[in-house]
Short mmCIF file of C-alpha atoms in Angstrom, two decimals:
data_model
loop_
_atom_site.label_atom_id
_atom_site.label_comp_id
_atom_site.label_asym_id
_atom_site.label_seq_id
_atom_site.Cartn_x
_atom_site.Cartn_y
_atom_site.Cartn_z
CA MET O 1 143.56 -54.49 -96.75
CA PRO O 2 139.74 -54.37 -96.50
CA SER O 3 139.36 -58.15 -96.60
CA ASP O 4 141.76 -58.56 -93.67
CA SER O 5 139.81 -55.96 -91.72
CA ALA O 6 136.50 -57.71 -92.44
CA GLU O 7 138.03 -61.00 -91.40
CA TYR O 8 139.29 -59.39 -88.17
CA THR O 9 135.84 -57.99 -87.38
CA ARG O 10 134.22 -61.37 -88.05
CA LYS O 11 136.70 -63.19 -85.81
CA LYS O 12 136.35 -60.60 -83.07
CA ALA O 13 132.56 -60.91 -83.12
CA PHE O 14 132.92 -64.68 -82.98
CA PHE O 15 135.30 -64.69 -80.03
CA GLU O 16 133.43 -62.22 -77.91
CA ARG O 17 130.28 -64.30 -78.29
CA THR O 18 131.93 -67.60 -77.46
CA LEU O 19 131.79 -69.07 -73.99
CA THR O 20 134.09 -72.03 -73.39
CA ILE O 21 132.71 -74.43 -70.83
CA TYR O 22 134.63 -77.38 -69.38
CA GLY O 23 134.11 -80.72 -67.68
CA ARG O 24 132.81 -84.00 -69.10
CA LYS O 25 129.23 -83.95 -67.83
CA PRO O 26 128.59 -80.24 -68.46
CA ALA O 27 129.94 -80.62 -72.03
CA LEU O 28 127.77 -83.68 -72.67
CA GLU O 29 124.65 -81.95 -71.34
CA ALA O 30 125.34 -78.94 -73.55
CA LEU O 31 125.93 -81.10 -76.65
CA ARG O 32 122.59 -82.81 -76.05
CA ASP O 33 120.71 -79.49 -75.71
CA SER O 34 119.58 -78.79 -79.27
CA LYS O 35 118.86 -75.16 -78.40
CA LEU O 36 122.54 -74.46 -77.79
CA GLN O 37 124.83 -73.45 -80.64
CA CYS O 38 127.86 -75.59 -79.86
CA GLN O 39 130.91 -74.67 -81.98
CA THR O 40 133.85 -76.95 -81.31
CA LEU O 41 134.51 -79.81 -78.90
CA HIS O 42 138.07 -79.79 -77.58
CA LEU O 43 139.55 -82.99 -76.16
CA ALA O 44 142.90 -83.72 -74.53
CA GLU O 45 144.89 -86.35 -76.45
CA SER O 46 145.56 -87.97 -73.07
CA ASN O 47 141.87 -88.84 -72.48
CA ARG O 48 141.20 -92.57 -72.50
CA SER O 49 138.79 -93.40 -75.29
CA GLY O 50 135.53 -95.17 -74.46
CA GLY O 51 133.02 -94.28 -71.75
CA ILE O 52 131.92 -90.68 -71.58
CA ILE O 53 134.63 -89.58 -74.05
CA ALA O 54 133.05 -91.87 -76.67
CA GLU O 55 129.63 -90.43 -75.80
CA LEU O 56 130.96 -86.88 -76.19
CA THR O 57 132.49 -87.67 -79.59
CA ARG O 58 129.30 -89.39 -80.75
CA ALA O 59 127.11 -86.48 -79.59
CA ALA O 60 129.37 -84.01 -81.43
CA ASN O 61 129.41 -86.13 -84.61
CA GLU O 62 125.63 -86.48 -84.63
CA ARG O 63 125.30 -82.68 -84.66
CA GLY O 64 128.16 -82.13 -87.09
CA ILE O 65 130.22 -80.30 -84.48
CA PRO O 66 133.99 -80.40 -85.13
CA VAL O 67 136.18 -82.24 -82.61
CA GLN O 68 139.74 -81.02 -82.04
CA PHE O 69 142.49 -82.82 -80.13
CA HIS O 70 145.14 -80.97 -78.11
CA ASN O 71 147.99 -81.76 -75.78
CA ARG O 72 147.13 -81.32 -72.10
CA GLN O 73 148.80 -77.92 -71.84
CA ALA O 74 147.02 -76.49 -74.87
CA LEU O 75 143.69 -77.79 -73.54
CA SER O 76 144.30 -76.03 -70.22
CA ARG O 77 144.79 -72.81 -72.11
CA ILE O 78 141.49 -73.32 -73.93
CA SER O 79 139.47 -74.30 -70.84
CA ARG O 80 141.27 -71.75 -68.62
CA ASN O 81 140.83 -74.28 -65.82
CA GLY O 82 143.29 -77.15 -66.22
CA LYS O 83 142.54 -78.45 -62.74
CA GLN O 84 138.85 -79.03 -63.33
CA ASP O 85 138.42 -79.42 -67.08
CA GLN O 86 138.78 -83.25 -67.05
CA GLY O 87 140.37 -83.00 -70.52
CA VAL O 88 137.20 -81.61 -72.10
CA ALA O 89 136.18 -78.12 -73.25
CA LEU O 90 133.36 -76.95 -75.47
CA ASP O 91 132.87 -73.64 -77.28
CA ILE O 92 129.29 -72.39 -77.18
CA LEU O 93 128.00 -69.41 -79.15
CA CYS O 94 126.12 -67.02 -76.85
CA PRO O 95 124.31 -64.66 -79.23
CA ALA O 96 123.78 -61.87 -76.68
CA PHE O 97 127.34 -61.73 -75.35
CA ARG O 98 129.53 -58.84 -76.45
CA SER O 99 132.64 -56.98 -75.40
CA LEU O 100 132.45 -53.55 -73.79
CA GLN O 101 134.08 -52.13 -76.93
CA THR O 102 131.31 -53.46 -79.17
CA TYR O 103 128.64 -52.30 -76.73
CA LEU O 104 130.07 -48.79 -76.59
CA GLU O 105 130.07 -48.66 -80.39
CA GLU O 106 126.43 -49.78 -80.51
CA LEU O 107 125.25 -47.53 -77.66
CA PRO O 108 124.37 -44.38 -79.67
CA THR O 109 121.92 -46.43 -81.76
CA LEU O 110 120.20 -48.16 -78.83
CA ARG O 111 117.00 -47.17 -77.02
CA GLN O 112 117.28 -46.18 -73.33
CA GLN O 113 119.44 -48.87 -71.78
CA ARG O 114 119.09 -50.50 -68.34
CA ILE O 115 122.40 -52.02 -67.30
CA LEU O 116 123.35 -54.11 -64.26
CA ALA O 117 127.03 -53.60 -63.38
CA LEU O 118 128.64 -56.22 -61.14
CA ASP O 119 131.22 -54.97 -58.66
CA GLY O 120 132.53 -58.13 -56.99
CA ILE O 121 129.76 -60.74 -57.04
CA SER O 122 131.88 -63.53 -55.62
CA ASN O 123 129.30 -66.26 -54.98
CA PRO O 124 128.63 -68.30 -58.15
CA GLN O 125 125.08 -69.11 -57.02
CA ASN O 126 124.27 -65.43 -56.64
CA LEU O 127 125.79 -64.68 -60.04
CA GLY O 128 123.80 -67.47 -61.70
CA MET O 129 120.53 -66.44 -60.07
CA LEU O 130 121.16 -62.81 -61.00
CA LEU O 131 121.78 -63.71 -64.66
CA ARG O 132 118.57 -65.77 -64.72
CA SER O 133 116.49 -62.82 -63.44
CA ALA O 134 118.28 -60.29 -65.65
CA THR O 135 117.66 -62.43 -68.75
CA ALA O 136 114.00 -62.92 -67.82
CA GLY O 137 113.40 -59.27 -66.89
CA ASN O 138 114.06 -55.90 -68.48
CA ILE O 139 117.82 -55.66 -68.45
CA ASP O 140 119.66 -54.78 -71.65
CA ALA O 141 123.18 -55.53 -70.47
CA VAL O 142 124.90 -57.20 -67.53
CA LEU O 143 128.35 -55.68 -67.24
CA TRP O 144 130.64 -58.40 -65.92
CA SER O 145 134.34 -57.79 -65.33
CA ARG O 146 136.72 -60.75 -65.41
CA LYS O 147 138.46 -59.22 -62.42
CA GLY O 148 136.54 -59.28 -59.14
CA ASN O 149 133.49 -61.38 -60.06
CA ALA O 150 132.95 -65.15 -59.93
CA ALA O 151 134.10 -66.88 -63.14
CA LEU O 152 131.46 -68.15 -65.58
CA GLY O 153 131.94 -71.77 -64.53
CA PRO O 154 129.64 -74.76 -63.98
CA LEU O 155 128.17 -73.48 -60.68
CA VAL O 156 127.08 -70.26 -62.37
CA THR O 157 125.56 -72.14 -65.31
CA LYS O 158 123.63 -74.40 -62.94
CA ALA O 159 122.36 -71.56 -60.74
CA SER O 160 121.33 -69.68 -63.89
CA ALA O 161 119.16 -72.68 -64.87
CA GLY O 162 120.93 -72.66 -68.23
CA THR O 163 119.98 -69.05 -69.00
CA LEU O 164 123.64 -67.93 -68.89
CA TYR O 165 123.94 -68.88 -72.59
CA ARG O 166 121.17 -66.40 -73.47
CA ALA O 167 122.18 -63.64 -71.05
CA PRO O 168 122.92 -60.12 -72.41
CA LEU O 169 126.44 -60.20 -71.01
CA VAL O 170 128.89 -57.37 -71.67
CA THR O 171 132.42 -58.41 -70.79
CA CYS O 172 135.24 -56.17 -69.64
CA ASP O 173 138.47 -56.42 -67.67
CA SER O 174 138.03 -53.84 -64.92
CA LEU O 175 134.65 -52.56 -63.79
CA ALA O 176 135.86 -49.12 -62.71
CA ALA O 177 137.47 -48.44 -66.11
CA ALA O 178 134.34 -49.70 -67.88
CA LEU O 179 132.04 -47.47 -65.81
CA GLN O 180 134.23 -44.49 -66.58
CA GLN O 181 133.81 -45.15 -70.30
CA LEU O 182 130.06 -45.65 -69.92
CA ARG O 183 129.74 -42.40 -68.00
CA GLN O 184 131.56 -40.58 -70.78
CA SER O 185 129.03 -42.08 -73.17
CA GLY O 186 126.12 -40.57 -71.25
CA VAL O 187 125.21 -43.44 -68.94
CA ASP O 188 124.02 -42.51 -65.42
CA ILE O 189 125.83 -44.61 -62.80
CA CYS O 190 123.57 -45.55 -59.85
CA SER O 191 125.19 -47.27 -56.92
CA LEU O 192 122.96 -49.51 -54.76
CA ARG O 193 123.92 -48.80 -51.15
CA ALA O 194 122.14 -49.07 -47.81
CA ASP O 195 123.13 -45.52 -46.73
CA ALA O 196 121.67 -43.76 -49.78
CA SER O 197 118.71 -41.46 -49.18
CA GLN O 198 116.95 -41.90 -52.51
CA SER O 199 114.82 -45.04 -52.96
CA LEU O 200 115.21 -47.29 -55.98
CA PHE O 201 111.42 -47.27 -56.19
CA ASP O 202 111.23 -43.50 -56.66
CA HIS O 203 113.99 -43.33 -59.24
CA GLN O 204 112.94 -42.62 -62.82
CA PRO O 205 115.99 -42.68 -65.07
CA GLN O 206 115.97 -40.12 -67.89
CA SER O 207 118.86 -41.61 -69.86
CA HIS O 208 120.85 -44.83 -70.13
CA VAL O 209 121.40 -46.10 -66.60
CA ALA O 210 123.78 -48.60 -64.98
CA TYR O 211 122.78 -49.99 -61.57
CA VAL O 212 125.90 -51.07 -59.70
CA LEU O 213 125.57 -54.09 -57.39
CA GLY O 214 128.35 -54.66 -54.89
CA ASN O 215 130.04 -57.53 -53.15
CA GLU O 216 127.92 -59.75 -50.87
CA THR O 217 129.82 -58.66 -47.75
CA ASP O 218 131.42 -55.31 -48.54
CA GLY O 219 128.91 -53.76 -50.96
CA VAL O 220 130.02 -51.43 -53.75
CA SER O 221 133.74 -50.60 -53.60
CA SER O 222 134.83 -47.06 -52.79
CA GLU O 223 136.58 -46.78 -56.17
CA VAL O 224 133.31 -47.49 -57.96
CA ASN O 225 131.17 -45.42 -55.56
CA ALA O 226 133.35 -42.43 -56.45
CA LEU O 227 132.23 -42.83 -60.07
CA ALA O 228 128.53 -43.01 -59.27
CA THR O 229 126.23 -40.13 -60.19
CA THR O 230 123.46 -41.31 -57.82
CA GLY O 231 123.12 -43.56 -54.76
CA LEU O 232 119.97 -45.65 -54.39
CA CYS O 233 118.66 -47.68 -51.45
CA ILE O 234 115.86 -50.20 -51.02
CA PRO O 235 113.62 -49.26 -48.06
CA MET O 236 113.15 -52.25 -45.75
CA ASN O 237 110.87 -53.20 -42.87
CA ASN O 238 111.72 -54.87 -39.56
CA ALA O 239 115.25 -53.47 -39.42
CA VAL O 240 116.46 -55.84 -42.13
CA GLU O 241 119.77 -54.38 -43.29
CA SER O 242 120.15 -55.76 -46.77
CA LEU O 243 118.75 -58.16 -49.35
CA ASN O 244 120.52 -60.92 -51.20
CA VAL O 245 122.29 -59.34 -54.21
CA ALA O 246 120.46 -61.55 -56.72
CA VAL O 247 117.16 -60.45 -55.15
CA THR O 248 118.17 -56.80 -55.52
CA ALA O 249 119.06 -57.45 -59.15
CA SER O 250 115.66 -59.08 -59.69
CA LEU O 251 113.77 -56.11 -58.25
CA ILE O 252 115.62 -53.85 -60.70
CA ALA O 253 115.02 -56.28 -63.57
CA PHE O 254 111.25 -56.35 -63.01
CA ALA O 255 110.69 -52.76 -61.81
CA GLN O 256 109.17 -51.66 -65.12
CA HIS O 257 106.71 -54.55 -65.12
CA PHE O 258 105.22 -53.37 -61.85
CA GLN O 259 105.13 -49.78 -63.01
CA ALA O 260 103.45 -50.71 -66.31
CA GLY O 261 100.89 -52.83 -64.47
CA ARG O 262 99.45 -49.94 -62.49
CA MET C 1 88.88 -72.64 -14.02
CA PRO C 2 89.67 -69.19 -15.47
CA SER C 3 93.21 -69.08 -14.07
CA ASP C 4 94.01 -72.43 -15.69
CA SER C 5 92.65 -71.14 -18.97
CA ALA C 6 94.72 -67.97 -18.75
CA GLU C 7 97.77 -70.05 -17.94
CA TYR C 8 97.05 -72.29 -20.93
CA THR C 9 96.74 -69.28 -23.26
CA ARG C 10 99.97 -67.83 -21.93
CA LYS C 11 101.86 -71.10 -22.40
CA LYS C 12 100.41 -71.61 -25.87
CA ALA C 13 101.49 -68.10 -26.92
CA PHE C 14 104.95 -68.80 -25.53
CA PHE C 15 105.39 -72.12 -27.32
CA GLU C 16 104.19 -70.97 -30.70
CA ARG C 17 106.66 -68.10 -30.58
CA THR C 18 109.61 -70.21 -29.54
CA LEU C 19 112.10 -71.51 -32.08
CA THR C 20 114.54 -74.10 -30.76
CA ILE C 21 117.88 -73.98 -32.57
CA TYR C 22 120.67 -76.54 -32.11
CA GLY C 23 124.40 -76.96 -32.51
CA ARG C 24 127.24 -75.49 -30.48
CA LYS C 25 128.36 -72.66 -32.74
CA PRO C 26 124.87 -71.52 -33.77
CA ALA C 27 123.80 -71.47 -30.09
CA LEU C 28 126.88 -69.49 -29.07
CA GLU C 29 126.35 -66.95 -31.86
CA ALA C 30 122.72 -66.52 -30.83
CA LEU C 31 123.62 -66.09 -27.13
CA ARG C 32 126.09 -63.38 -28.10
CA ASP C 33 123.54 -61.49 -30.21
CA SER C 34 122.00 -59.06 -27.74
CA LYS C 35 119.08 -58.40 -30.09
CA LEU C 36 117.83 -61.99 -29.70
CA GLN C 37 115.52 -62.96 -26.86
CA CYS C 38 117.11 -66.24 -25.78
CA GLN C 39 114.94 -68.18 -23.31
CA THR C 40 116.64 -71.35 -22.11
CA LEU C 41 119.90 -73.08 -22.95
CA HIS C 42 119.57 -76.88 -22.97
CA LEU C 43 122.67 -79.04 -22.55
CA ALA C 44 123.16 -82.80 -22.62
CA GLU C 45 124.58 -84.15 -19.36
CA SER C 46 127.01 -86.14 -21.48
CA ASN C 47 128.78 -83.01 -22.83
CA ARG C 48 132.35 -82.68 -21.62
CA SER C 49 132.72 -79.48 -19.67
CA GLY C 50 135.30 -76.91 -20.76
CA GLY C 51 135.89 -75.53 -24.26
CA ILE C 52 132.84 -74.29 -26.11
CA ILE C 53 130.47 -75.80 -23.48
CA ALA C 54 132.07 -73.54 -20.86
CA GLU C 55 131.73 -70.60 -23.25
CA LEU C 56 128.06 -71.40 -23.79
CA THR C 57 127.37 -71.60 -20.05
CA ARG C 58 129.27 -68.37 -19.41
CA ALA C 59 127.41 -66.53 -22.19
CA ALA C 60 124.06 -67.73 -20.79
CA ASN C 61 125.01 -66.77 -17.22
CA GLU C 62 126.12 -63.30 -18.28
CA ARG C 63 122.69 -62.67 -19.78
CA GLY C 64 120.79 -64.37 -16.93
CA ILE C 65 119.48 -67.08 -19.24
CA PRO C 66 118.58 -70.34 -17.44
CA VAL C 67 120.61 -73.47 -18.29
CA GLN C 68 118.93 -76.88 -18.09
CA PHE C 69 120.62 -80.26 -18.23
CA HIS C 70 119.01 -83.32 -19.85
CA ASN C 71 119.90 -86.87 -20.68
CA ARG C 72 120.82 -87.42 -24.32
CA GLN C 73 117.41 -88.79 -25.30
CA ALA C 74 115.52 -85.88 -23.72
CA LEU C 75 117.83 -83.41 -25.44
CA SER C 76 117.13 -85.05 -28.82
CA ARG C 77 113.42 -84.54 -28.20
CA ILE C 78 114.04 -80.85 -27.49
CA SER C 79 116.34 -80.22 -30.46
CA ARG C 80 114.31 -82.51 -32.76
CA ASN C 81 117.63 -83.34 -34.41
CA GLY C 82 119.63 -85.70 -32.20
CA LYS C 83 122.09 -86.39 -35.02
CA GLN C 84 123.22 -82.83 -35.45
CA ASP C 85 122.48 -81.06 -32.15
CA GLN C 86 125.96 -81.71 -30.64
CA GLY C 87 124.29 -81.89 -27.21
CA VAL C 88 123.17 -78.25 -27.35
CA ALA C 89 119.79 -76.60 -27.97
CA LEU C 90 118.59 -73.05 -27.36
CA ASP C 91 115.06 -71.67 -27.17
CA ILE C 92 114.68 -68.28 -28.87
CA LEU C 93 111.59 -66.12 -28.66
CA CYS C 94 110.52 -65.02 -32.14
CA PRO C 95 107.96 -62.26 -31.52
CA ALA C 96 106.30 -62.46 -34.94
CA PHE C 97 105.82 -66.26 -35.03
CA ARG C 98 102.33 -67.60 -34.44
CA SER C 99 100.29 -70.72 -35.07
CA LEU C 100 97.68 -70.86 -37.82
CA GLN C 101 95.03 -71.07 -35.10
CA THR C 102 96.12 -67.80 -33.51
CA TYR C 103 96.41 -66.13 -36.92
CA LEU C 104 92.89 -67.21 -37.91
CA GLU C 105 91.57 -65.78 -34.64
CA GLU C 106 93.34 -62.46 -35.27
CA LEU C 107 92.41 -62.25 -38.96
CA PRO C 108 89.04 -60.42 -38.65
CA THR C 109 90.78 -57.55 -36.84
CA LEU C 110 93.69 -57.18 -39.29
CA ARG C 111 94.03 -54.84 -42.27
CA GLN C 112 94.24 -56.37 -45.77
CA GLN C 113 96.76 -59.18 -45.42
CA ARG C 114 99.42 -60.28 -47.92
CA ILE C 115 100.46 -63.84 -47.21
CA LEU C 116 103.13 -66.03 -48.80
CA ALA C 117 102.16 -69.72 -48.59
CA LEU C 118 104.95 -72.26 -49.07
CA ASP C 119 104.05 -75.48 -50.89
CA GLY C 120 107.22 -77.57 -50.77
CA ILE C 121 110.21 -75.20 -50.62
CA SER C 122 112.78 -77.94 -50.14
CA ASN C 123 116.06 -76.03 -50.50
CA PRO C 124 117.09 -74.40 -47.19
CA GLN C 125 118.95 -71.60 -49.00
CA ASN C 126 115.83 -70.68 -50.96
CA LEU C 127 113.74 -70.77 -47.79
CA GLY C 128 116.20 -68.55 -45.92
CA MET C 129 116.46 -66.04 -48.76
CA LEU C 130 112.68 -65.96 -49.11
CA LEU C 131 112.23 -65.25 -45.39
CA ARG C 132 114.79 -62.44 -45.59
CA SER C 133 112.92 -60.74 -48.45
CA ALA C 134 109.49 -61.34 -46.89
CA THR C 135 110.63 -59.81 -43.59
CA ALA C 136 112.16 -56.82 -45.39
CA GLY C 137 109.21 -56.29 -47.73
CA ASN C 138 105.45 -56.02 -47.40
CA ILE C 139 104.42 -59.49 -46.32
CA ASP C 140 102.21 -59.93 -43.27
CA ALA C 141 102.54 -63.68 -42.90
CA VAL C 142 104.63 -66.51 -44.31
CA LEU C 143 102.58 -69.69 -44.03
CA TRP C 144 105.03 -72.54 -43.44
CA SER C 145 103.87 -76.12 -43.01
CA ARG C 146 106.07 -78.53 -41.09
CA LYS C 147 105.25 -81.12 -43.73
CA GLY C 148 106.73 -80.56 -47.19
CA ASN C 149 109.04 -77.60 -46.56
CA ALA C 150 112.68 -77.47 -45.44
CA ALA C 151 113.02 -77.49 -41.64
CA LEU C 152 113.98 -74.25 -39.87
CA GLY C 153 117.57 -75.38 -39.27
CA PRO C 154 120.99 -73.71 -39.38
CA LEU C 155 121.17 -73.47 -43.20
CA VAL C 156 117.88 -71.56 -43.26
CA THR C 157 119.01 -69.21 -40.49
CA LYS C 158 122.26 -68.52 -42.32
CA ALA C 159 120.61 -67.91 -45.71
CA SER C 160 118.09 -65.62 -43.98
CA ALA C 161 121.01 -63.51 -42.71
CA GLY C 162 119.54 -63.90 -39.21
CA THR C 163 116.16 -62.43 -40.18
CA LEU C 164 114.39 -65.75 -39.53
CA TYR C 165 114.03 -64.74 -35.87
CA ARG C 166 112.06 -61.64 -36.88
CA ALA C 167 110.05 -63.24 -39.70
CA PRO C 168 106.22 -63.11 -39.59
CA LEU C 169 105.98 -66.91 -39.68
CA VAL C 170 102.64 -68.68 -39.37
CA THR C 171 103.13 -72.36 -38.64
CA CYS C 172 100.81 -75.21 -39.58
CA ASP C 173 100.99 -78.95 -40.19
CA SER C 174 99.56 -79.33 -43.67
CA LEU C 175 99.45 -76.52 -46.21
CA ALA C 176 96.36 -77.75 -48.04
CA ALA C 177 94.31 -77.92 -44.82
CA ALA C 178 95.57 -74.48 -43.80
CA LEU C 179 94.67 -72.92 -47.16
CA GLN C 180 91.19 -74.41 -46.92
CA GLN C 181 90.73 -72.69 -43.56
CA LEU C 182 92.10 -69.40 -44.89
CA ARG C 183 89.79 -69.56 -47.88
CA GLN C 184 86.82 -70.04 -45.56
CA SER C 185 88.01 -66.95 -43.69
CA GLY C 186 87.82 -64.85 -46.86
CA VAL C 187 91.41 -65.10 -48.11
CA ASP C 188 91.92 -65.23 -51.89
CA ILE C 189 94.30 -68.05 -52.82
CA CYS C 190 96.57 -67.14 -55.76
CA SER C 191 98.76 -69.87 -57.17
CA LEU C 192 101.97 -68.80 -58.92
CA ARG C 193 102.27 -70.96 -62.04
CA ALA C 194 103.93 -70.59 -65.42
CA ASP C 195 100.79 -71.61 -67.35
CA ALA C 196 98.49 -68.98 -65.80
CA SER C 197 97.21 -66.27 -68.14
CA GLN C 198 96.95 -63.43 -65.61
CA SER C 199 100.14 -61.56 -64.73
CA LEU C 200 101.19 -61.00 -61.14
CA PHE C 201 101.92 -57.41 -62.16
CA ASP C 202 98.31 -56.73 -63.22
CA HIS C 203 96.75 -58.33 -60.16
CA GLN C 204 95.18 -55.95 -57.63
CA PRO C 205 93.87 -57.94 -54.66
CA GLN C 206 90.61 -56.67 -53.18
CA SER C 207 90.76 -58.73 -49.97
CA HIS C 208 93.25 -60.75 -47.93
CA VAL C 209 95.43 -62.68 -50.36
CA ALA C 210 97.73 -65.69 -50.08
CA TYR C 211 100.30 -66.16 -52.85
CA VAL C 212 101.23 -69.83 -53.10
CA LEU C 213 104.81 -70.63 -54.10
CA GLY C 214 105.54 -74.19 -55.20
CA ASN C 215 108.40 -76.62 -55.10
CA GLU C 216 111.62 -75.70 -56.95
CA THR C 217 111.20 -78.52 -59.48
CA ASP C 218 107.52 -79.43 -59.54
CA GLY C 219 105.83 -76.10 -58.79
CA VAL C 220 102.58 -75.87 -56.86
CA SER C 221 101.06 -79.30 -56.12
CA SER C 222 97.81 -80.32 -57.81
CA GLU C 223 96.11 -80.63 -54.40
CA VAL C 224 96.90 -77.01 -53.61
CA ASN C 225 96.21 -75.75 -57.16
CA ALA C 226 92.70 -77.18 -56.80
CA LEU C 227 92.15 -74.84 -53.84
CA ALA C 228 93.37 -71.72 -55.64
CA THR C 229 90.90 -69.01 -56.64
CA THR C 230 93.33 -67.42 -59.14
CA GLY C 231 96.44 -68.44 -61.09
CA LEU C 232 99.16 -65.85 -61.63
CA CYS C 233 102.24 -65.91 -63.86
CA ILE C 234 105.31 -63.70 -64.18
CA PRO C 235 105.85 -62.64 -67.81
CA MET C 236 109.44 -63.32 -68.89
CA ASN C 237 111.72 -62.37 -71.77
CA ASN C 238 114.15 -64.52 -73.76
CA ALA C 239 112.13 -67.72 -73.29
CA VAL C 240 113.21 -68.04 -69.66
CA GLU C 241 110.77 -70.53 -68.15
CA SER C 242 110.89 -69.71 -64.46
CA LEU C 243 112.59 -67.67 -61.78
CA ASN C 244 114.17 -68.85 -58.56
CA VAL C 245 111.38 -69.24 -55.98
CA ALA C 246 113.01 -66.81 -53.55
CA VAL C 247 113.20 -64.24 -56.35
CA THR C 248 109.49 -64.73 -57.09
CA ALA C 249 108.75 -64.26 -53.38
CA SER C 250 110.81 -61.06 -53.38
CA LEU C 251 108.93 -59.58 -56.34
CA ILE C 252 105.67 -60.19 -54.47
CA ALA C 253 107.14 -58.78 -51.23
CA PHE C 254 108.18 -55.51 -52.90
CA ALA C 255 105.36 -55.13 -55.44
CA GLN C 256 103.64 -52.38 -53.45
CA HIS C 257 106.84 -50.36 -53.15
CA PHE C 258 107.09 -50.11 -56.92
CA GLN C 259 103.44 -49.26 -57.24
CA ALA C 260 103.61 -46.59 -54.55
CA GLY C 261 106.72 -45.10 -56.18
CA ARG C 262 104.98 -44.18 -59.40
#
């Protein structure tokens, strides 16, 4: 029935834009940040009332945010981190988050896209810093796979200086499968690698482009390199072998600014 | 006497290019890195022989590096960190280090210089990352004051991915006094600050230029801002207020690459 289908689409859009954070202090900070669209506060029934739990409930009530109580096991499922959630989880609406499926559907209508694709960014500080620069610079989508990259936990939020909630994040399960789909949709796949002969600074993309950033130690995986249409390097002085991955991401994010400024 | 003066100049050049690192593992790693010019291994007489101390001595002997023994107090003076030196210090020659005095003397003979000046970079990881990007990119000097910035300890070395030893570091005591001297020598002082109206990306320096990067929380200090000839901002999307300071440094370090690539 059409109404069921509309309801499904609405729910899907809601879920793919919802980030669930956990922990007492992070949840309280988020509830007190009026710029954030907090959806639902989830509490374990086993939490002792009073103290910070009372503060959390008060902060939610003041903003008219619903509070739901769950048994410990159900809360673990919501937070996805029962060991560190401290009996508290909070759903936050992130307007620029979307699933790969949604992004692929939108792609034909979008102007030339600049995508950062993350192939094993394991350090949460690097991931947070990268999201901060991508959100500030000219990046239309950060393709983040659940598998292989650091989880979107408190360390990432902190290193992102809170910009994670505004980041243009496209979520998928496996990066290689996602890049295959993007390639079929006309996206050039550029792999950042030290042994490439073409410089990032000379590269002028003619279509949608995804820049793949690899793991801090091992670089881009061979599986993903096999999918790449182009390899790009960053020329370096003084025999420096590589840059921090968040720095590389930032150079890509701000490349157009420099070029426009000439 | 001329020979005394020549001796003094030689010693001065040696000392300003020597970085003394400390700690057993960091010293052993450095001794085993054939690319590093290790000068002298300093050991506390109180160290028990055997174990890693024997390994250190063996590694130094194999490379013909002199080993000196000191009482605990003297070793603390050499390492400048008696609490964490573990009775081990190592002098490393860093060919691109120099004092502000030496740099000011060389300045009239140098091509247009691009300097990064550090006004309170307190996080060792940021400092290390910044040095890595500066060494890899187009930066002629990183002006680092002993006062106000993180010390050049093991966390900085690690975050620099070992590039600290090759960094073009200019050392001084106080940044404000150093910038005053640079300004008198014809260096433009550009302060990176969010409230500036001119964009970094539109700025084309006509002479030597020092870009001042401020503290992670407080930005450039008012004392240093008062010395600046120009304020520069980085335009950002999505209401992001600032970038990580090492990212800002990296954009400056690679600006010319982008511009040349067009």
